[in-house]
JSON list of C-alpha atoms in Angstrom, two decimals:
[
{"chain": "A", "resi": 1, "resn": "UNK", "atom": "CA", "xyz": [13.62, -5.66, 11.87]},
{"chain": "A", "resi": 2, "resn": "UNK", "atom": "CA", "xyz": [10.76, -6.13, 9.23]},
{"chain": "A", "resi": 3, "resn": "UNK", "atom": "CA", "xyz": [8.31, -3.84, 9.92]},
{"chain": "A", "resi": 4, "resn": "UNK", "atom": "CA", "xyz": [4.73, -3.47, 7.73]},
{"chain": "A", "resi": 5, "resn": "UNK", "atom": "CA", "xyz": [2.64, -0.42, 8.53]},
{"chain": "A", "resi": 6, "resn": "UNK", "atom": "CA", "xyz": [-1.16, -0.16, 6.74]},
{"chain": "A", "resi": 7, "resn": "UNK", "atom": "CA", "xyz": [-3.15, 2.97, 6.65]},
{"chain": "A", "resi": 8, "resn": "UNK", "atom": "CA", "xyz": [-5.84, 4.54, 4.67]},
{"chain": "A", "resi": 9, "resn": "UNK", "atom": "CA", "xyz": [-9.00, 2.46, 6.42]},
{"chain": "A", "resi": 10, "resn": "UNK", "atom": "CA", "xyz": [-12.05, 3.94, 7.44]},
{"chain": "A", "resi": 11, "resn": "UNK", "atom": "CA", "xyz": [-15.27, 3.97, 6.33]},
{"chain": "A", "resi": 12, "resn": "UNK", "atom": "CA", "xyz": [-16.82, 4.27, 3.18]},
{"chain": "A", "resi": 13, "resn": "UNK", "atom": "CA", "xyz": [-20.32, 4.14, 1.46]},
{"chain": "A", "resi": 14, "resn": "UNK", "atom": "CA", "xyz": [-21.08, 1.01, -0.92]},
{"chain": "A", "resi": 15, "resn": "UNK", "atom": "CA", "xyz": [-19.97, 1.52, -4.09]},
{"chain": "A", "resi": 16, "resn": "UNK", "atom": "CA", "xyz": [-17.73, 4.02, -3.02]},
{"chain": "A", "resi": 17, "resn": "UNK", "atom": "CA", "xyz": [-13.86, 3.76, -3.66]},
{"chain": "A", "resi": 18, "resn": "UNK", "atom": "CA", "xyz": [-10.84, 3.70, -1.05]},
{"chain": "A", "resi": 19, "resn": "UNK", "atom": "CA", "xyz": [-6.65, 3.09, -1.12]},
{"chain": "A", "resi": 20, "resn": "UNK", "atom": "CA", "xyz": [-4.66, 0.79, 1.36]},
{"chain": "A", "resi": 21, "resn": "UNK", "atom": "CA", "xyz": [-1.23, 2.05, 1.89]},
{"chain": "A", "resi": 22, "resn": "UNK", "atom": "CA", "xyz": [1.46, -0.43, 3.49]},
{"chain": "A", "resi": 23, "resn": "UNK", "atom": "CA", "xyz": [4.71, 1.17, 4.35]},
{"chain": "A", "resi": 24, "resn": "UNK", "atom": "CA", "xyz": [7.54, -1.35, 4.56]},
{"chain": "A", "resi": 25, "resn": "UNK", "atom": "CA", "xyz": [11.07, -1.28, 6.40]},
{"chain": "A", "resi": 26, "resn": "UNK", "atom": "CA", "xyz": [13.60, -3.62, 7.54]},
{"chain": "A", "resi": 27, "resn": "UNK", "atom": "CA", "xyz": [14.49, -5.59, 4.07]},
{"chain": "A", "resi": 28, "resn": "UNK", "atom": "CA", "xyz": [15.04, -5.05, 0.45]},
{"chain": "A", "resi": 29, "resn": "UNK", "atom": "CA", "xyz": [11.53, -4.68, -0.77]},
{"chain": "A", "resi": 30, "resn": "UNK", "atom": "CA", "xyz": [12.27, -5.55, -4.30]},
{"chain": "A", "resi": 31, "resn": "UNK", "atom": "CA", "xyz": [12.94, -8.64, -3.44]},
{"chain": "A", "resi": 32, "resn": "UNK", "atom": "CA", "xyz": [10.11, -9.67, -2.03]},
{"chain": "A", "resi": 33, "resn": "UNK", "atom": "CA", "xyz": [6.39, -10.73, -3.26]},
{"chain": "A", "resi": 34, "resn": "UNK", "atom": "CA", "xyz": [4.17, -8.57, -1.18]},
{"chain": "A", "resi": 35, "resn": "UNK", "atom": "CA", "xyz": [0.55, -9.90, -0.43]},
{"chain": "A", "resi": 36, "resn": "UNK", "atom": "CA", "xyz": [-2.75, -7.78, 0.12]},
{"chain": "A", "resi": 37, "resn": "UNK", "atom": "CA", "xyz": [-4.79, -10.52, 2.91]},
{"chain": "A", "resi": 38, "resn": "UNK", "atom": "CA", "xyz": [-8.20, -9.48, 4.49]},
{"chain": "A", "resi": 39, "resn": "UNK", "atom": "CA", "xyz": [-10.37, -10.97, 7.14]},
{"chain": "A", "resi": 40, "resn": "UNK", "atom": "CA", "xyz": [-13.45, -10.42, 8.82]},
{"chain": "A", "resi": 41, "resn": "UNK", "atom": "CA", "xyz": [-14.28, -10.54, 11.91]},
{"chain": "A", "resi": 42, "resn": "UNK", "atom": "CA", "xyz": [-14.50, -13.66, 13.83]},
{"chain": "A", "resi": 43, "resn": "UNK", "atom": "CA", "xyz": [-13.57, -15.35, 10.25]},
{"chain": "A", "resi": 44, "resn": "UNK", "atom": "CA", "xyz": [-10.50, -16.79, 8.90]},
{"chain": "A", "resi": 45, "resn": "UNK", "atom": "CA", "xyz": [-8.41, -14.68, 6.39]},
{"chain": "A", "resi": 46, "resn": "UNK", "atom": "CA", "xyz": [-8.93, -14.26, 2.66]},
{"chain": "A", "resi": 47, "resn": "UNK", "atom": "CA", "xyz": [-6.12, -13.91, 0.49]},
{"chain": "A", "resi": 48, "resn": "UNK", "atom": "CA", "xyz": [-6.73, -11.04, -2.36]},
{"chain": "A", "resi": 49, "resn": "UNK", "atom": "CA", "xyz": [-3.26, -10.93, -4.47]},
{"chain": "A", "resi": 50, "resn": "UNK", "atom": "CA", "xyz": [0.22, -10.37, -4.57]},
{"chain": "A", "resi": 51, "resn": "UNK", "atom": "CA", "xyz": [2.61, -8.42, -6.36]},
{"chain": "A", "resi": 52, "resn": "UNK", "atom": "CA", "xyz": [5.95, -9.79, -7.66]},
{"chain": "A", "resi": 53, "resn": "UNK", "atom": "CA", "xyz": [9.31, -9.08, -6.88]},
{"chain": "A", "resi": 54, "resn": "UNK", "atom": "CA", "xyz": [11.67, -7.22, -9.29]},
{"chain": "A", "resi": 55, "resn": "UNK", "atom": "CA", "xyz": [13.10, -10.51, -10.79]},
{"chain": "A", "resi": 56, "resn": "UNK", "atom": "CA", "xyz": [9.77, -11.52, -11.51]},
{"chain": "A", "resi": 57, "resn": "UNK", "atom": "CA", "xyz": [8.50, -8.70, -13.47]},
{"chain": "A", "resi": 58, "resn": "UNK", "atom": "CA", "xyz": [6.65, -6.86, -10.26]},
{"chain": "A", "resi": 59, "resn": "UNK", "atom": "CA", "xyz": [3.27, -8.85, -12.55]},
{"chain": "A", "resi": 60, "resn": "UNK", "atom": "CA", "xyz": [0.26, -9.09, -10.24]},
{"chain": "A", "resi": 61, "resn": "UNK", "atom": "CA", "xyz": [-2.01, -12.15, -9.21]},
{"chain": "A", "resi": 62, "resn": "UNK", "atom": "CA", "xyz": [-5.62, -11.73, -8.05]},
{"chain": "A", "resi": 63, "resn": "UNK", "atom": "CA", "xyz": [-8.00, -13.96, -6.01]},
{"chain": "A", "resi": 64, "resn": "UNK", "atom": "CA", "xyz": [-11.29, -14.02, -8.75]},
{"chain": "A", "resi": 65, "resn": "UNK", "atom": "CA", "xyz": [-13.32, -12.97, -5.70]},
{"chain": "A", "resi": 66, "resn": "UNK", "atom": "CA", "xyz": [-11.89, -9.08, -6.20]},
{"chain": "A", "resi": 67, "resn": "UNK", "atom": "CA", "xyz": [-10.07, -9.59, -9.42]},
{"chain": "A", "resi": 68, "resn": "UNK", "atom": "CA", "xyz": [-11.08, -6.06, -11.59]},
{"chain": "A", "resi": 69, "resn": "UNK", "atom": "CA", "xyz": [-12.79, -4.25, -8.12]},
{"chain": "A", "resi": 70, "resn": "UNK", "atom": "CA", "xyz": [-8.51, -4.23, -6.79]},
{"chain": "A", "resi": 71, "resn": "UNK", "atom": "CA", "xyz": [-5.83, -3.29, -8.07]},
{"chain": "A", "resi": 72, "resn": "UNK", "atom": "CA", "xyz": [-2.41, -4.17, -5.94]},
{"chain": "A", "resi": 73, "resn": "UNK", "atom": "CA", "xyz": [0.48, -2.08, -7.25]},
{"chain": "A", "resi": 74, "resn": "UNK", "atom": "CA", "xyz": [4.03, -1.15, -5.07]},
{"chain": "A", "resi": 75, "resn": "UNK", "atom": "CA", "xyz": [6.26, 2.06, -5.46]},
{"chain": "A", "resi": 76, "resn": "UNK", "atom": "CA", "xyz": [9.87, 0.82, -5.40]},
{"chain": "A", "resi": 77, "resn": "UNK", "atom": "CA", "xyz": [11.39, 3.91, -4.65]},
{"chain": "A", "resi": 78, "resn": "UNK", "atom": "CA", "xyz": [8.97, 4.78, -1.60]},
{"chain": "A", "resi": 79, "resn": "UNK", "atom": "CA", "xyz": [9.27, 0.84, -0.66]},
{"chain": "A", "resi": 80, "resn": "UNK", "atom": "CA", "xyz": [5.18, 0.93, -0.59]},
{"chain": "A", "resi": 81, "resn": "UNK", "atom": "CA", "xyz": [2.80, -1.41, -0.91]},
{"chain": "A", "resi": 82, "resn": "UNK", "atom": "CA", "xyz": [-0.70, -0.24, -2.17]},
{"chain": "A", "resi": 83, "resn": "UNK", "atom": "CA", "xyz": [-4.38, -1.77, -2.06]},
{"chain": "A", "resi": 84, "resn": "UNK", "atom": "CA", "xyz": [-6.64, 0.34, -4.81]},
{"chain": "A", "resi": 85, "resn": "UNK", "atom": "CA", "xyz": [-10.46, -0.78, -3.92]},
{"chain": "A", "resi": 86, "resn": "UNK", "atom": "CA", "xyz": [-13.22, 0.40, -5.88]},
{"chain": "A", "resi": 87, "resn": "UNK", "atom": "CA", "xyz": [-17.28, -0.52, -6.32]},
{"chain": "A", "resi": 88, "resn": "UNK", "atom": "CA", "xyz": [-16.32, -1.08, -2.52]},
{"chain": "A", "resi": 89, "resn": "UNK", "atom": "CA", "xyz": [-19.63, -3.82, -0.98]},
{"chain": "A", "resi": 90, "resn": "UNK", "atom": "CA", "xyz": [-20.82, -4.19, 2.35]},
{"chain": "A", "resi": 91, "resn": "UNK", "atom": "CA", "xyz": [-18.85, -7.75, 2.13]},
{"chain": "A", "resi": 92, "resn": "UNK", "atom": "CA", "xyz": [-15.57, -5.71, 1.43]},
{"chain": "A", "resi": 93, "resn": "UNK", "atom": "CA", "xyz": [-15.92, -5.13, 5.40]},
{"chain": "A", "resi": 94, "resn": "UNK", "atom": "CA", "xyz": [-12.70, -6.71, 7.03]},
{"chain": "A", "resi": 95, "resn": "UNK", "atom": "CA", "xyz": [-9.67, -6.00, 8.62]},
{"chain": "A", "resi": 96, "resn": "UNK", "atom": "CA", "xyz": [-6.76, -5.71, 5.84]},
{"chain": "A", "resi": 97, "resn": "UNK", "atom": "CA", "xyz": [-3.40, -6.95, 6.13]},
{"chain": "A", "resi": 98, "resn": "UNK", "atom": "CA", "xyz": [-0.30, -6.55, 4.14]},
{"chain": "A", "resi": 99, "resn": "UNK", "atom": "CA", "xyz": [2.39, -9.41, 4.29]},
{"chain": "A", "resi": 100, "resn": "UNK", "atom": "CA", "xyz": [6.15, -10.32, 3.15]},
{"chain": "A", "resi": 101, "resn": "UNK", "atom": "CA", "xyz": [5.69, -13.37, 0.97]},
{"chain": "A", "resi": 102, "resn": "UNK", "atom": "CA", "xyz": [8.22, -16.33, 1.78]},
{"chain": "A", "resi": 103, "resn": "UNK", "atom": "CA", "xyz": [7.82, -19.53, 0.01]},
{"chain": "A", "resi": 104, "resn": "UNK", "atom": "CA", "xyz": [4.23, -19.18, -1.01]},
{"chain": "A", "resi": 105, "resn": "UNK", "atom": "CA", "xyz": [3.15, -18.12, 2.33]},
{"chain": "A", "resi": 106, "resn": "UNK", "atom": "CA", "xyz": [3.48, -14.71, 4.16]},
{"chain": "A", "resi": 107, "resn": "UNK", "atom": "CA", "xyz": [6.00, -14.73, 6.87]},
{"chain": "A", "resi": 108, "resn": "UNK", "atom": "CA", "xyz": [5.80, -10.50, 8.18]},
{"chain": "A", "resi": 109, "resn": "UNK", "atom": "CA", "xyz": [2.38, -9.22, 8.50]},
{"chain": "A", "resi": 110, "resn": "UNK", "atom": "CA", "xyz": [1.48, -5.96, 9.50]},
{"chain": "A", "resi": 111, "resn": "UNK", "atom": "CA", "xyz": [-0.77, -4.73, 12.45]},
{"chain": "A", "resi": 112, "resn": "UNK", "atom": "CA", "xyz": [-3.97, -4.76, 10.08]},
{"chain": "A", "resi": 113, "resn": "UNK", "atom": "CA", "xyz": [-6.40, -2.09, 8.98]},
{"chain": "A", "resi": 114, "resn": "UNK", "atom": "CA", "xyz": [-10.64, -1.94, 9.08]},
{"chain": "A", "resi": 115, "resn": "UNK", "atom": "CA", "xyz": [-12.40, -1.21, 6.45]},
{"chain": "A", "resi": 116, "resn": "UNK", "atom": "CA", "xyz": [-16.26, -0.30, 6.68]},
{"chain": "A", "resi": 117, "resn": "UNK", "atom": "CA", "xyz": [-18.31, -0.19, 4.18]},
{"chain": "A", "resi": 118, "resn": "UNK", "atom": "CA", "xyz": [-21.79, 0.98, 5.42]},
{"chain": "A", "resi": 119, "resn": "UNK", "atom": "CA", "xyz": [-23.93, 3.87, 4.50]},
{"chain": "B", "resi": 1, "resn": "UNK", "atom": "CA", "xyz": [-10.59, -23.10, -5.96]},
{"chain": "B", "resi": 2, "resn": "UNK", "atom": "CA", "xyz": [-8.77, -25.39, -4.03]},
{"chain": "B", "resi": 3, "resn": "UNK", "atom": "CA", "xyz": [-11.19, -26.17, -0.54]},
{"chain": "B", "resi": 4, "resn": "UNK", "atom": "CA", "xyz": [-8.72, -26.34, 2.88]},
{"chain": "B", "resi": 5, "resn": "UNK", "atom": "CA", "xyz": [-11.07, -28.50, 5.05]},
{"chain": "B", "resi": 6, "resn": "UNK", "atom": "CA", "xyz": [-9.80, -28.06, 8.83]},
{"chain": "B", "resi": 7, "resn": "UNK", "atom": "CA", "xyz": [-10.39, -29.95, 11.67]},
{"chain": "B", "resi": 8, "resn": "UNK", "atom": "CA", "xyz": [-11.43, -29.86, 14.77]},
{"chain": "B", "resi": 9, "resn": "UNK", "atom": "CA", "xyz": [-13.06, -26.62, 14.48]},
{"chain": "B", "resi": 10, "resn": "UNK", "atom": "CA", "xyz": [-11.92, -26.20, 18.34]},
{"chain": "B", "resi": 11, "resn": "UNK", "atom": "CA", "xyz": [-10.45, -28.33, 20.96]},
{"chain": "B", "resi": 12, "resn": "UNK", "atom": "CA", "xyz": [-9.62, -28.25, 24.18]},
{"chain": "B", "resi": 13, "resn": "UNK", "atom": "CA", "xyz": [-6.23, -29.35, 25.85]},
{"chain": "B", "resi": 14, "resn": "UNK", "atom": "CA", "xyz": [-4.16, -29.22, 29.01]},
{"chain": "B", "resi": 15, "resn": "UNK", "atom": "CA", "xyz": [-1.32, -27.64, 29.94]},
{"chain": "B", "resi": 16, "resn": "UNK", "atom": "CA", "xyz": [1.60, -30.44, 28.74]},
{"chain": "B", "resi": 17, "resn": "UNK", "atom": "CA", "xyz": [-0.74, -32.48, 26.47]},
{"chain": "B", "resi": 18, "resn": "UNK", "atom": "CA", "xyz": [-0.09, -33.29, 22.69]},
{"chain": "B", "resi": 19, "resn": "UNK", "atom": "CA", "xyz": [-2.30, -31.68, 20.27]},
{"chain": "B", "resi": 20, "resn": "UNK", "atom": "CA", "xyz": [-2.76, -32.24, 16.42]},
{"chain": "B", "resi": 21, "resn": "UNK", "atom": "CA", "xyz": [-4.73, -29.88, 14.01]},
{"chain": "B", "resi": 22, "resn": "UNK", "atom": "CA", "xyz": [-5.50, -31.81, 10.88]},
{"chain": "B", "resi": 23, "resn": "UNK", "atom": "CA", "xyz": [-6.01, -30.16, 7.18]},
{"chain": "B", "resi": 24, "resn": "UNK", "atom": "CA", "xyz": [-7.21, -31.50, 3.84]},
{"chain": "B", "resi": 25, "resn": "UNK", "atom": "CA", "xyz": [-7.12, -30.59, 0.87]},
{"chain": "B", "resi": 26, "resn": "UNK", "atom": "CA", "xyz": [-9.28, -30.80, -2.01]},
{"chain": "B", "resi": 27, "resn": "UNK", "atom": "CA", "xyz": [-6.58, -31.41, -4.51]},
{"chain": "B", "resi": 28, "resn": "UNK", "atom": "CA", "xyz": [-2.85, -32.41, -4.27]},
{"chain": "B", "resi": 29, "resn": "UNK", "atom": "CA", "xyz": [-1.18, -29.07, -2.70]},
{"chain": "B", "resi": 30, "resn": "UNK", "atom": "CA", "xyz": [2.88, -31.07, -2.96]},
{"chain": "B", "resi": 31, "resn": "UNK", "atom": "CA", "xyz": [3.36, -29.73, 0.42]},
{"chain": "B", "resi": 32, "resn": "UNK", "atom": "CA", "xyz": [2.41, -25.76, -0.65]},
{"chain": "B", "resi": 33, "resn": "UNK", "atom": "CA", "xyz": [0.98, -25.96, 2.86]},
{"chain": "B", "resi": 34, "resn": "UNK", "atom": "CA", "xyz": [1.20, -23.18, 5.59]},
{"chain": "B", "resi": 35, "resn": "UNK", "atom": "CA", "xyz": [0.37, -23.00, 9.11]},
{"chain": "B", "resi": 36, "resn": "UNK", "atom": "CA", "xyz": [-0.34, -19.59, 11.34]},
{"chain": "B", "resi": 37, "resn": "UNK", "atom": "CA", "xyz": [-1.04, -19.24, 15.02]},
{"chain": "B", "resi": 38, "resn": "UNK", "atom": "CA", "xyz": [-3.58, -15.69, 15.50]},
{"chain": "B", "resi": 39, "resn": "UNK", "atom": "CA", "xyz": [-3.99, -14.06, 19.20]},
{"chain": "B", "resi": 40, "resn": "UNK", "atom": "CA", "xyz": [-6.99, -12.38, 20.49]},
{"chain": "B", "resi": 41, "resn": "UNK", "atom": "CA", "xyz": [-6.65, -8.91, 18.31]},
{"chain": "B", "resi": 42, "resn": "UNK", "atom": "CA", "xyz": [-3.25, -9.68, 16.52]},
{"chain": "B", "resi": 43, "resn": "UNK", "atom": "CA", "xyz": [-2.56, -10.64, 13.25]},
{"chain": "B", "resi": 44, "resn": "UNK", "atom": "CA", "xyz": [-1.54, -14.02, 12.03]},
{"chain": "B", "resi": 45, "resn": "UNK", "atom": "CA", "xyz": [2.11, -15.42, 12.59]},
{"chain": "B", "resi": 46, "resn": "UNK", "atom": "CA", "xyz": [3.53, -18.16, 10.22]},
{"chain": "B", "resi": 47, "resn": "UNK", "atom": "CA", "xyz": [4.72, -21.17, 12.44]},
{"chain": "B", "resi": 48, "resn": "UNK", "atom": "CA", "xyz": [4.98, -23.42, 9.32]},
{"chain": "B", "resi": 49, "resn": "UNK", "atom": "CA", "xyz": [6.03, -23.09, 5.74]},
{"chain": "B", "resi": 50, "resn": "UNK", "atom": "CA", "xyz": [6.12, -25.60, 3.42]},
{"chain": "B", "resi": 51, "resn": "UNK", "atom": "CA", "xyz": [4.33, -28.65, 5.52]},
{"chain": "B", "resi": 52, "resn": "UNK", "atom": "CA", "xyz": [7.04, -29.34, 7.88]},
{"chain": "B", "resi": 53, "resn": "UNK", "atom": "CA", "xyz": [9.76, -26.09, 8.04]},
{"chain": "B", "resi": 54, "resn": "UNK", "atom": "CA", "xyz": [9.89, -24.36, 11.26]},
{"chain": "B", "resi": 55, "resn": "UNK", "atom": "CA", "xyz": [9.41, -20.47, 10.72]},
{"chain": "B", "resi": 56, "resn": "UNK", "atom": "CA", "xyz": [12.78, -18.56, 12.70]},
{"chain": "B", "resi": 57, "resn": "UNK", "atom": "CA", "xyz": [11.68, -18.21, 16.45]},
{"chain": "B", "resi": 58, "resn": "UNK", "atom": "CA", "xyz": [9.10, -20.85, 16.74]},
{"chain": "B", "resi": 59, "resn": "UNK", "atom": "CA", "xyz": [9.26, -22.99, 19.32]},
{"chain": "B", "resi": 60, "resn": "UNK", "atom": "CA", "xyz": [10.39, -26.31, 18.51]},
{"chain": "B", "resi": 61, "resn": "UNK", "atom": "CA", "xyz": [7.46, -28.08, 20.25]},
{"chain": "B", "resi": 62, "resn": "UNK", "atom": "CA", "xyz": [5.29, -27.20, 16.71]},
{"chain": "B", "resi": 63, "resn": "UNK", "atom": "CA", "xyz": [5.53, -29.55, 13.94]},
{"chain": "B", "resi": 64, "resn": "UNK", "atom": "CA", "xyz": [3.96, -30.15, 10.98]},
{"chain": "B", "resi": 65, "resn": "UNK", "atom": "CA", "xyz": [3.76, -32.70, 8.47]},
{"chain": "B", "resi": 66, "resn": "UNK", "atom": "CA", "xyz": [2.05, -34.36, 5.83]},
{"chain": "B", "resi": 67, "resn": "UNK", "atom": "CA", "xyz": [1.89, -34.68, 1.53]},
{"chain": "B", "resi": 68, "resn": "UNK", "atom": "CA", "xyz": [-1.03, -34.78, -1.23]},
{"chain": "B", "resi": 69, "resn": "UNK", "atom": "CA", "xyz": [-4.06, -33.60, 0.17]},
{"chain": "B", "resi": 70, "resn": "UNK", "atom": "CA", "xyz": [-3.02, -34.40, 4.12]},
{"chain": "B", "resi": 71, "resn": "UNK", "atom": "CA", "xyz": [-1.79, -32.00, 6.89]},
{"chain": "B", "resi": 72, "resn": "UNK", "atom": "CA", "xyz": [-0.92, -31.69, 10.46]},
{"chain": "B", "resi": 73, "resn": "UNK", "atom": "CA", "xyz": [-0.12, -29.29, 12.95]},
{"chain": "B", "resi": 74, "resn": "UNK", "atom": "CA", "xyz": [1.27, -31.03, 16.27]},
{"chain": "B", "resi": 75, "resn": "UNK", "atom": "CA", "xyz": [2.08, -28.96, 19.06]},
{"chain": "B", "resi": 76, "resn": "UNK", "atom": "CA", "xyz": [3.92, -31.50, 21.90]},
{"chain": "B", "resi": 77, "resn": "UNK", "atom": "CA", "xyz": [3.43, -30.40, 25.33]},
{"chain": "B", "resi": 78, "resn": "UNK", "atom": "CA", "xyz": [1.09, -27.66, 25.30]},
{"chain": "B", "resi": 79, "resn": "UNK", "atom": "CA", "xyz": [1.88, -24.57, 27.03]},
{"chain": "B", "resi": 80, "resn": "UNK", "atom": "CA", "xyz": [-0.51, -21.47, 27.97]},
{"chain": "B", "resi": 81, "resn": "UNK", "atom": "CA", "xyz": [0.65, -19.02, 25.70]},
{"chain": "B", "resi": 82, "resn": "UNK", "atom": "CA", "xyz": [-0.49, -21.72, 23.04]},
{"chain": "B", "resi": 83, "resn": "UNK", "atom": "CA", "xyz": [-3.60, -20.59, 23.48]},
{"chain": "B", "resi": 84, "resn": "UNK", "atom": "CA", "xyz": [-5.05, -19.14, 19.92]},
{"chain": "B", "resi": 85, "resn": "UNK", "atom": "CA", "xyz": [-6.46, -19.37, 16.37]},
{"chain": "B", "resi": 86, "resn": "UNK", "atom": "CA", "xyz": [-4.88, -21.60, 13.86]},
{"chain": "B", "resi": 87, "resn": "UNK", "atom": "CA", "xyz": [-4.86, -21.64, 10.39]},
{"chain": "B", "resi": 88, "resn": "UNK", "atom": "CA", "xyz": [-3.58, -23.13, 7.34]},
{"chain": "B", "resi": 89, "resn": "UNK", "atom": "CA", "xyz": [-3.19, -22.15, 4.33]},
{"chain": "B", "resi": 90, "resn": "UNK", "atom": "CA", "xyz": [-2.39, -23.65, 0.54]},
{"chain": "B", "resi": 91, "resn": "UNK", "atom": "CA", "xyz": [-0.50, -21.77, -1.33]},
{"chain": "B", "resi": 92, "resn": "UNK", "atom": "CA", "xyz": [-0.14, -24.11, -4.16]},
{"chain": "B", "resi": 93, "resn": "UNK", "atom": "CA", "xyz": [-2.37, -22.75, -6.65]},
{"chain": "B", "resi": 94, "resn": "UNK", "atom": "CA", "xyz": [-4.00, -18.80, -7.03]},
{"chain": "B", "resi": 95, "resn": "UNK", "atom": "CA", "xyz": [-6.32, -17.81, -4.99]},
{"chain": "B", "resi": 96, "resn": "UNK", "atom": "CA", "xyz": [-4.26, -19.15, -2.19]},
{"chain": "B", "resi": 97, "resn": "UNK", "atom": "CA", "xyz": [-6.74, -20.29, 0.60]},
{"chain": "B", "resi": 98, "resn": "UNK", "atom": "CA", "xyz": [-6.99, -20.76, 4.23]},
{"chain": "B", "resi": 99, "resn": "UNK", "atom": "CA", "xyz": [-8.93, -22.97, 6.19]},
{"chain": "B", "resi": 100, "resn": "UNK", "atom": "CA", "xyz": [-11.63, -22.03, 8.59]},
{"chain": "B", "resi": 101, "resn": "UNK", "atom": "CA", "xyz": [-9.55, -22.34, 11.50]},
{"chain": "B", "resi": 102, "resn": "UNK", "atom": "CA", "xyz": [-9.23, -24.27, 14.78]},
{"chain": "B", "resi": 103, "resn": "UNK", "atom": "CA", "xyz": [-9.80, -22.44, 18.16]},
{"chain": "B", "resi": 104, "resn": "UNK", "atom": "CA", "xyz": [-7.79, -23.92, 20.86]},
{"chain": "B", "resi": 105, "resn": "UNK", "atom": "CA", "xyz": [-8.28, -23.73, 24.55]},
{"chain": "B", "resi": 106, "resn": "UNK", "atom": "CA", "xyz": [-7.19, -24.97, 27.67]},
{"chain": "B", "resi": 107, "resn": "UNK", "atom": "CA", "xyz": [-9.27, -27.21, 29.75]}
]
């Protein structure tokens, strides 16, 4: 069973800096492009990025909207997925998702984690 | 960016009826098109990949279908647990993006 498990939400002042973790299970996680997605509340998601798989270099792809604030990297050996956020904006303020890419989209998500960024 | 318009933004249905969410895009996705259903509190679940492939444990009563810029969602004879958020989602060209969703009820 694919399992995704984020942690490392909370809340955190504007400008302020914070790390997503994603712990995966259930597959080979090399294999797979993970995604970093985020929504707020009552809106529709936002995709951030992805990482590659292994056969594709493990090379990164950002949505402009966060591209240099985030930084998605992955530990292979830990089979972890992380979310590195800094110069964090009230807007930043969603719930943040992790997913197994398949095809383009992402098939396994993961239960979600909130973000606040408030002073 | 590539602009997902969605339509209706909600609709309301009863229990057994045909419904049909609609998406267009901007551009010409070649069927890079997704489509998620998203519970009250839960996260997203793909139904769709690729315009018309049924994700593994989705009902076969959800469909979808559709090329260049237009998309559909059909769900045939509605049923209660149908009730949610849906969403799709190109995933043609970076920054993959959704549309704004459609909210579906029961009447």
């Amino acid at each position: 069973e694919v399992k995704l498990l984020e942690s490392g939400g909370g809340l955190v002042q504007p400008g302020g800096s914070m790390r997503l973790s994603c712990a995966a299970s259930g597959f080979t996680f090399t294999d797979f492009y993970m995604y970093w997605i985020r929504q707020p509340a009552g809106k529709a998601p936002e995709w951030l990025g992805f990482i590659r798989n292994k056969a594709n270099g493990y090379t990164t792809e950002y949505n402009p909207s966060v591209k240099g604030r985030f930084t998605i990297s992955r530990d292979n050996t830990q089979n972890m997925l992380y979310l590195q956020m800094n110069t964090l904006r009230a807007e930043d303020t969603a719930t943040y998702y992790c997913a197994r890419g398949f095809y383009g989209s992402s098939r396994d998500w993961g239960q979600g984690v909130m973000v606040t960024v408030s002073s | 960016d590539i602009q997902m318009t969605q339509s209706p933004a909600s609709l309301s249905a009863s229990l057994g009826e045909t419904v049909t969410i609609e998406c267009l895009a901007s551009e010409d996705i070649y069927s890079n098109l997704a489509w998620y259903q998203q519970k009250p509190g839960k996260s997203p679940q793909l139904l769709i990949y690729y315009a018309n492939s049924l994700n593994d444990g989705v009902p076969s009563r959800f469909s979808g279908s559709g090329s260049g810029t237009q998309y559909s969602l059909k769900i045939n004879s509605l049923q209660s647990e149908d009730v949610s958020i849906y969403f799709c989602q190109q995933n043609y060209d970076s920054p993959y993006t959704f549309g704004a969703g459609t909210k579906l009820e029961l009447k």
